[in-house]
Amino acid sequence: MSIPEKFLKPYDPQAVESDLYKLWQESGYFNPDKCIENGVCKTDAEPFSIIMPPPNANGSLHAGHALFVTLQDIMTRFARMQGKRTLWLPGADHAGFETQVVYEKKLAKEGRSRFQMTREELYKEIWDFTQENKSFMEGQIRQLGASCDWSRELFTLDDRVIKTVYGTFEQLAKDDLLYRGLRSINWCPKHQTGLSNLEVDYQERKDPFYYIKYGPFTIGTARPETKFGDKYIVMHPDDKRYGEYKHGDSVEVDWLNGKITATIIKDEAGDPEIGSGVMTITPWHSAIDWEIAQRHNLDYEQIIDERGKLLDIAGEFAGMPITEARPKIVEKLDKMGLLIKTDESYEHSVPVCYKCSREIEPQLKEQWFVKTQPLADKAKEAIESDKIKIITDEQKKVALHWLENIEDWNISRQITWGIPIPAKICTECKHGEVDIDDKITECPKCGGKVEQDPDTFDTWFSSGQWPFTTLGYPNNDDFKTYYPTSIMETGRDLVFFWVSRMIMLGLYRTGEVPFKTVFFHGMVNDAKGKKMSKSKGNVINPLDISEQYGTDALRMGLIVGNAPGSDLNLDIQKINAYKKFSNKLWNITRFILTETNGVDLSKTAITTDTDKQIIDNLNAIVEQVTKELNNYQYHLAADRIYHYAWHELADKILEESKSILHSSTSSEQEVDKTAKLSRQYTLYTILTTTLKLLHPFMPFITEEIWRSLPEKNEEGMLMVAKWPNS
RNA sequence: GGGCGCUUAGCUCAGUUGGUUAGAGCGACUCGUUUACACCGAGUAGGCCGGGGGUUCGAAUCCCUCAGCGCCCACCA
């Protein structure tokens, strides 16, 4: 008998990984039902569930995906080996606006535009596009070793998902937590849709700032093009400089289109500290101005259209885009003697679309809004009472702070790619009515004609319901078994977009928290700590690394030293270190297999004090690693096993073993034989135990070694072997 | 404007309720290729744990303060 030949060569991940994945998948053990069927876990075993954050089906996986797959796979494999009823449910996200933006870029490259296509054509094309990406992405997730249950995979546009989302929409309407109303929304003139506050970025800019004579007042603005319709002058009620003016007084003003009558409005929003303390308002194109107008029941008028061009009210400037019109308007103001001065060094931050960086133009639109405060209060309570435990404490504070300052949520999007909003809109009075079953034929308010709401839901409205839609709320057995899920593992950047919404909507719809724990990982940056981006050219493709260094090395490189919640600098040299570690394990195995070759290892016979001590140490490691895994300290556990395997097992124990195993010169043959046998058992025990500890982190090489062992004291795959101290 | 962090070896970072000579990877230097592995081994150098103050028998760890860096949220007439 001799040891397998493969150990005579360095470890070659590429030669084994895909076969191993196939083996796992064919075993069926990714599916907890199969585990029960085959006695790997019991029906009444403690359930453990993770819903995978569905990756966007509009591209390939990046380093952040590799991190979350690794973390969740560690959690899943650990739970499975502990005999828990373990489900990791995968999915893919249609990612509404995100995907439509990606697809529009693709169209632009081909010289096409969505505005030249019918909704149906566009929808069909994007559907095909996502399905193609989805299957490509699934292959990549497999390559990373994910032990998720593919038989339960869902797409965010599957019928079951849509049905549940519609149910929630209807319920919100019944509970008076939904309304449709004219509001100031963030409008992107390029993408032709409204965006939530979270989808707006701010950019620091330096622009000219104009001081303009407005009747007896001086007003300041960086945006003279919005001023055509301004006919209200707002000032703070306590501003003594303007004590002579009373609320509602009229003032004659020479303005852009001739003489107008403006009205004085006293409102707390007027800040005496800024400029002259006087401002005019443009309710249609400013959220703050709109609020003031609402408070005093003022008129409002649209000045700029959805494409960012001036309307007829702008007189000779009508039809011009803002950038072109602005200097010409300033010129006119100057000619009219209204321009007092220009400040060229005005620095301010302007709202821009987070996708295209085009300036956001606030517009008044009828949209569907969710009243979030009541939902947020319950979410807050769940977090504060630790019904949902958030890791880390810092992220917990961030989440609570946001929930305390939450605003109503605009869930309407003027895009094609998404779940249609099931509602009818009256063509006459603009009233909107929820209509899940497509039954309404006339406006319930005015009897007018109705048409289908052309808008779709904000993606986060549907993905905010993902934990219970995936599990089949309310009647599916999976829902009953696995909800609330054990842990939600996702990126720190999704705390507001997704996690907070899942907590709110989960509590609202099911009455229970959607998950008991939230684990936030940080962002994956390049080796120098810079954010990866295509334009910087510093993007590291995890799949390339996986092929070059082995998936196990990639996984270790992503985990070790990466404390929860903190960003990670992905250094290729670090991954190389774990590639070497893979090979080290390989050679440890080779040594131990060689030294125990032909020995019956079915019963342990550890007799010497030294060996008992070694086993005690090993058990201490097992305890510590288990504790760290239970405390979500994956970065410490991985490092501990690494350190033990290399610097304890290989450097010390193996070296010392050489003299025990090869003491041929001694006259004390009997004693030596016992000691030798004891050491052989010891080494073999350490090897099998270490493989188990390491399996969640480095599943491929450990499984590959495991299946080459002659004697395991337990049958089957390492993936479903019993965790050492469970 | 509000909130949250970070500052530890040349570089990138760990360090879990305060406890003996502060750790890892990479890098540097010296030595070593005798039968697990050169994708290796043995060893060395390198840190007033950002500055200052305080609590304590004891502080990288807790408190205050200063400096530098970063992230998030809100917003600007």
Coordinates of N, CA, C and O in Angstrom, one line a residue, chain A residues 169-238:
Chain A
F169 N -48.4 45.9 -1.0 CA -48.9 47.2 -1.5 C -50.3 47.4 -1.1 O -50.7 48.5 -0.6
E170 N -51.1 46.4 -1.3 CA -52.5 46.5 -1.0 C -52.8 46.7 0.5 O -53.6 47.5 0.9
Q171 N -52.0 45.9 1.2 CA -52.2 46.0 2.7 C -51.8 47.4 3.2 O -52.5 48.0 4.1
L172 N -50.7 47.9 2.6 CA -50.3 49.3 3.0 C -51.4 50.3 2.7 O -51.7 51.2 3.5
A173 N -52.1 50.1 1.6 CA -53.2 51.0 1.2 C -54.3 50.9 2.2 O -54.9 51.9 2.7
K174 N -54.7 49.7 2.6 CA -55.8 49.4 3.5 C -55.5 50.0 4.9 O -56.3 50.5 5.6
D175 N -54.2 49.9 5.3 CA -53.8 50.4 6.6 C -53.5 51.9 6.6 O -52.9 52.4 7.6
D176 N -53.8 52.6 5.5 CA -53.5 54.0 5.4 C -52.1 54.4 5.6 O -51.7 55.4 6.1
L177 N -51.2 53.5 5.1 CA -49.8 53.7 5.1 C -49.2 54.0 3.7 O -48.0 54.1 3.5
L178 N -50.2 54.2 2.8 CA -49.8 54.5 1.4 C -50.6 55.6 0.9 O -51.8 55.7 1.2
Y179 N -49.9 56.5 0.2 CA -50.7 57.6 -0.4 C -50.1 58.0 -1.7 O -48.9 57.7 -2.0
R180 N -50.9 58.6 -2.6 CA -50.4 59.1 -3.8 C -50.6 60.6 -3.7 O -51.6 61.1 -3.4
G181 N -49.5 61.3 -4.0 CA -49.6 62.8 -3.9 C -48.6 63.5 -4.7 O -47.6 63.0 -5.2
L182 N -48.9 64.8 -4.9 CA -48.0 65.7 -5.6 C -46.9 66.1 -4.7 O -47.2 66.6 -3.6
R183 N -45.7 65.7 -5.0 CA -44.6 66.0 -4.1 C -43.4 66.5 -5.0 O -43.3 66.1 -6.2
S184 N -42.5 67.1 -4.3 CA -41.3 67.5 -5.0 C -40.4 66.2 -5.0 O -40.1 65.6 -3.9
I185 N -40.0 65.8 -6.1 CA -39.2 64.6 -6.2 C -37.9 64.9 -6.9 O -37.7 65.9 -7.6
N186 N -36.9 64.0 -6.7 CA -35.6 64.1 -7.3 C -35.7 63.6 -8.8 O -35.8 62.4 -8.9
W187 N -35.6 64.5 -9.8 CA -35.8 64.0 -11.1 C -34.5 64.0 -11.9 O -33.8 65.0 -11.9
C188 N -34.2 62.9 -12.5 CA -33.0 62.9 -13.3 C -33.4 63.1 -14.8 O -34.1 62.3 -15.4
P189 N -32.9 64.2 -15.3 CA -33.3 64.6 -16.7 C -32.8 63.6 -17.8 O -33.3 63.6 -18.9
K190 N -31.7 62.9 -17.4 CA -31.2 62.0 -18.4 C -32.0 60.7 -18.4 O -32.4 60.2 -19.4
H191 N -32.2 60.1 -17.2 CA -32.8 58.9 -17.1 C -34.3 58.9 -17.1 O -35.0 57.9 -17.1
Q192 N -34.9 60.2 -16.9 CA -36.3 60.4 -17.0 C -37.1 59.6 -16.0 O -38.0 58.9 -16.3
T193 N -36.6 59.7 -14.8 CA -37.3 59.1 -13.7 C -37.0 59.8 -12.4 O -36.0 60.6 -12.2
G194 N -37.9 59.6 -11.4 CA -37.7 60.2 -10.1 C -36.8 59.2 -9.3 O -36.8 58.0 -9.6
L195 N -36.1 59.7 -8.3 CA -35.2 58.9 -7.5 C -35.5 59.2 -6.0 O -35.9 60.3 -5.7
S196 N -35.2 58.2 -5.2 CA -35.4 58.4 -3.8 C -34.2 59.3 -3.3 O -33.2 59.4 -4.0
N197 N -34.3 59.8 -2.1 CA -33.2 60.6 -1.6 C -31.9 59.8 -1.5 O -30.8 60.4 -1.6
L198 N -32.0 58.5 -1.3 CA -30.8 57.7 -1.2 C -30.1 57.6 -2.5 O -28.9 57.2 -2.5
E199 N -30.8 57.8 -3.6 CA -30.2 57.7 -4.9 C -29.6 59.0 -5.5 O -29.3 59.1 -6.6
V200 N -29.5 59.9 -4.6 CA -29.0 61.2 -5.0 C -27.6 61.4 -4.3 O -27.5 61.2 -3.1
D201 N -26.7 61.8 -5.1 CA -25.3 62.1 -4.6 C -25.2 63.7 -4.6 O -25.9 64.4 -5.2
Y202 N -24.2 64.1 -3.9 CA -23.9 65.6 -3.9 C -22.5 65.8 -4.4 O -21.6 65.1 -4.0
Q203 N -22.3 66.8 -5.3 CA -21.0 67.1 -5.7 C -20.6 68.6 -5.4 O -21.5 69.5 -5.6
E204 N -19.4 68.8 -5.0 CA -18.9 70.1 -4.7 C -18.7 70.9 -6.0 O -18.0 70.3 -6.8
R205 N -19.3 72.0 -6.1 CA -19.0 72.8 -7.4 C -18.8 74.3 -7.0 O -19.2 74.8 -6.0
K206 N -18.1 74.9 -7.9 CA -17.9 76.4 -7.8 C -18.7 77.0 -9.0 O -18.4 76.7 -10.1
D207 N -19.6 77.8 -8.6 CA -20.5 78.4 -9.7 C -20.6 79.9 -9.4 O -20.5 80.4 -8.3
P208 N -20.9 80.7 -10.4 CA -21.2 82.1 -10.2 C -22.5 82.3 -9.4 O -23.4 81.5 -9.6
F209 N -22.5 83.2 -8.5 CA -23.7 83.5 -7.6 C -24.1 84.9 -7.9 O -23.3 85.8 -7.8
Y210 N -25.4 85.0 -8.2 CA -25.9 86.3 -8.7 C -26.7 87.0 -7.7 O -27.6 86.4 -7.1
Y211 N -26.4 88.3 -7.4 CA -27.3 89.1 -6.6 C -28.2 90.0 -7.5 O -27.7 90.7 -8.3
I212 N -29.5 89.8 -7.3 CA -30.4 90.4 -8.2 C -31.4 91.3 -7.5 O -31.8 91.0 -6.4
K213 N -31.7 92.4 -8.2 CA -32.7 93.3 -7.6 C -34.1 92.8 -7.9 O -34.4 92.5 -9.0
Y214 N -34.8 92.6 -6.8 CA -36.2 92.1 -6.9 C -37.1 93.1 -6.2 O -37.3 93.0 -5.0
G215 N -37.6 94.1 -7.0 CA -38.4 95.2 -6.3 C -37.5 95.9 -5.3 O -36.3 96.2 -5.7
P216 N -37.9 96.1 -4.1 CA -37.1 96.8 -3.2 C -36.1 95.9 -2.5 O -35.3 96.3 -1.6
F217 N -36.1 94.6 -2.9 CA -35.2 93.7 -2.2 C -34.0 93.2 -3.1 O -34.0 93.4 -4.3
T218 N -33.1 92.6 -2.4 CA -32.0 91.9 -3.1 C -32.1 90.4 -2.8 O -32.2 90.0 -1.7
I219 N -32.1 89.7 -3.9 CA -32.1 88.2 -3.7 C -30.9 87.6 -4.3 O -30.3 88.2 -5.2
G220 N -30.5 86.5 -3.8 CA -29.3 85.8 -4.4 C -29.7 84.5 -5.0 O -30.6 83.8 -4.5
T221 N -29.0 84.1 -6.0 CA -29.3 82.8 -6.6 C -28.1 82.3 -7.5 O -27.4 83.1 -8.1
A222 N -28.0 81.0 -7.5 CA -27.0 80.4 -8.5 C -27.8 79.9 -9.7 O -27.2 79.4 -10.6
R223 N -29.1 80.0 -9.6 CA -29.9 79.4 -10.7 C -31.0 80.4 -11.2 O -32.2 80.2 -11.0
P224 N -30.5 81.5 -11.9 CA -31.5 82.5 -12.4 C -32.5 81.9 -13.3 O -33.6 82.5 -13.4
E225 N -32.2 80.8 -14.0 CA -33.2 80.3 -15.0 C -34.5 79.8 -14.3 O -35.5 79.5 -15.1
T226 N -34.5 79.6 -13.0 CA -35.7 79.1 -12.4 C -36.6 80.3 -12.0 O -37.7 80.0 -11.5
K227 N -36.2 81.5 -12.1 CA -36.8 82.6 -11.5 C -38.0 83.2 -12.2 O -38.6 84.2 -11.7
F228 N -38.3 82.8 -13.4 CA -39.3 83.5 -14.2 C -40.6 83.6 -13.5 O -41.3 84.6 -13.6
G229 N -41.0 82.6 -12.8 CA -42.4 82.6 -12.2 C -42.4 83.0 -10.8 O -43.5 83.0 -10.2
D230 N -41.2 83.4 -10.2 CA -41.2 83.7 -8.8 C -42.1 85.0 -8.5 O -41.9 86.0 -9.1
K231 N -43.0 84.8 -7.6 CA -43.9 85.9 -7.3 C -44.2 86.0 -5.8 O -45.1 86.6 -5.4
Y232 N -43.4 85.2 -5.0 CA -43.6 85.3 -3.5 C -42.2 85.7 -2.9 O -41.2 85.1 -3.4
I233 N -42.2 86.6 -2.0 CA -41.0 87.0 -1.3 C -41.1 86.5 0.1 O -42.0 86.9 0.9
V234 N -40.1 85.6 0.5 CA -40.2 85.0 1.8 C -39.1 85.6 2.7 O -38.0 85.8 2.3
M235 N -39.5 85.9 3.9 CA -38.6 86.4 5.0 C -39.0 85.9 6.3 O -40.2 85.5 6.5
H236 N -38.1 85.9 7.2 CA -38.4 85.4 8.6 C -39.3 86.4 9.3 O -39.1 87.6 9.2
P237 N -40.3 85.9 10.0 CA -41.2 86.8 10.7 C -40.6 87.8 11.7 O -41.0 88.9 11.9
D238 N -39.4 87.3 12.2 CA -38.8 88.2 13.3 C -37.6 89.0 12.7 O -37.0 89.7 13.5

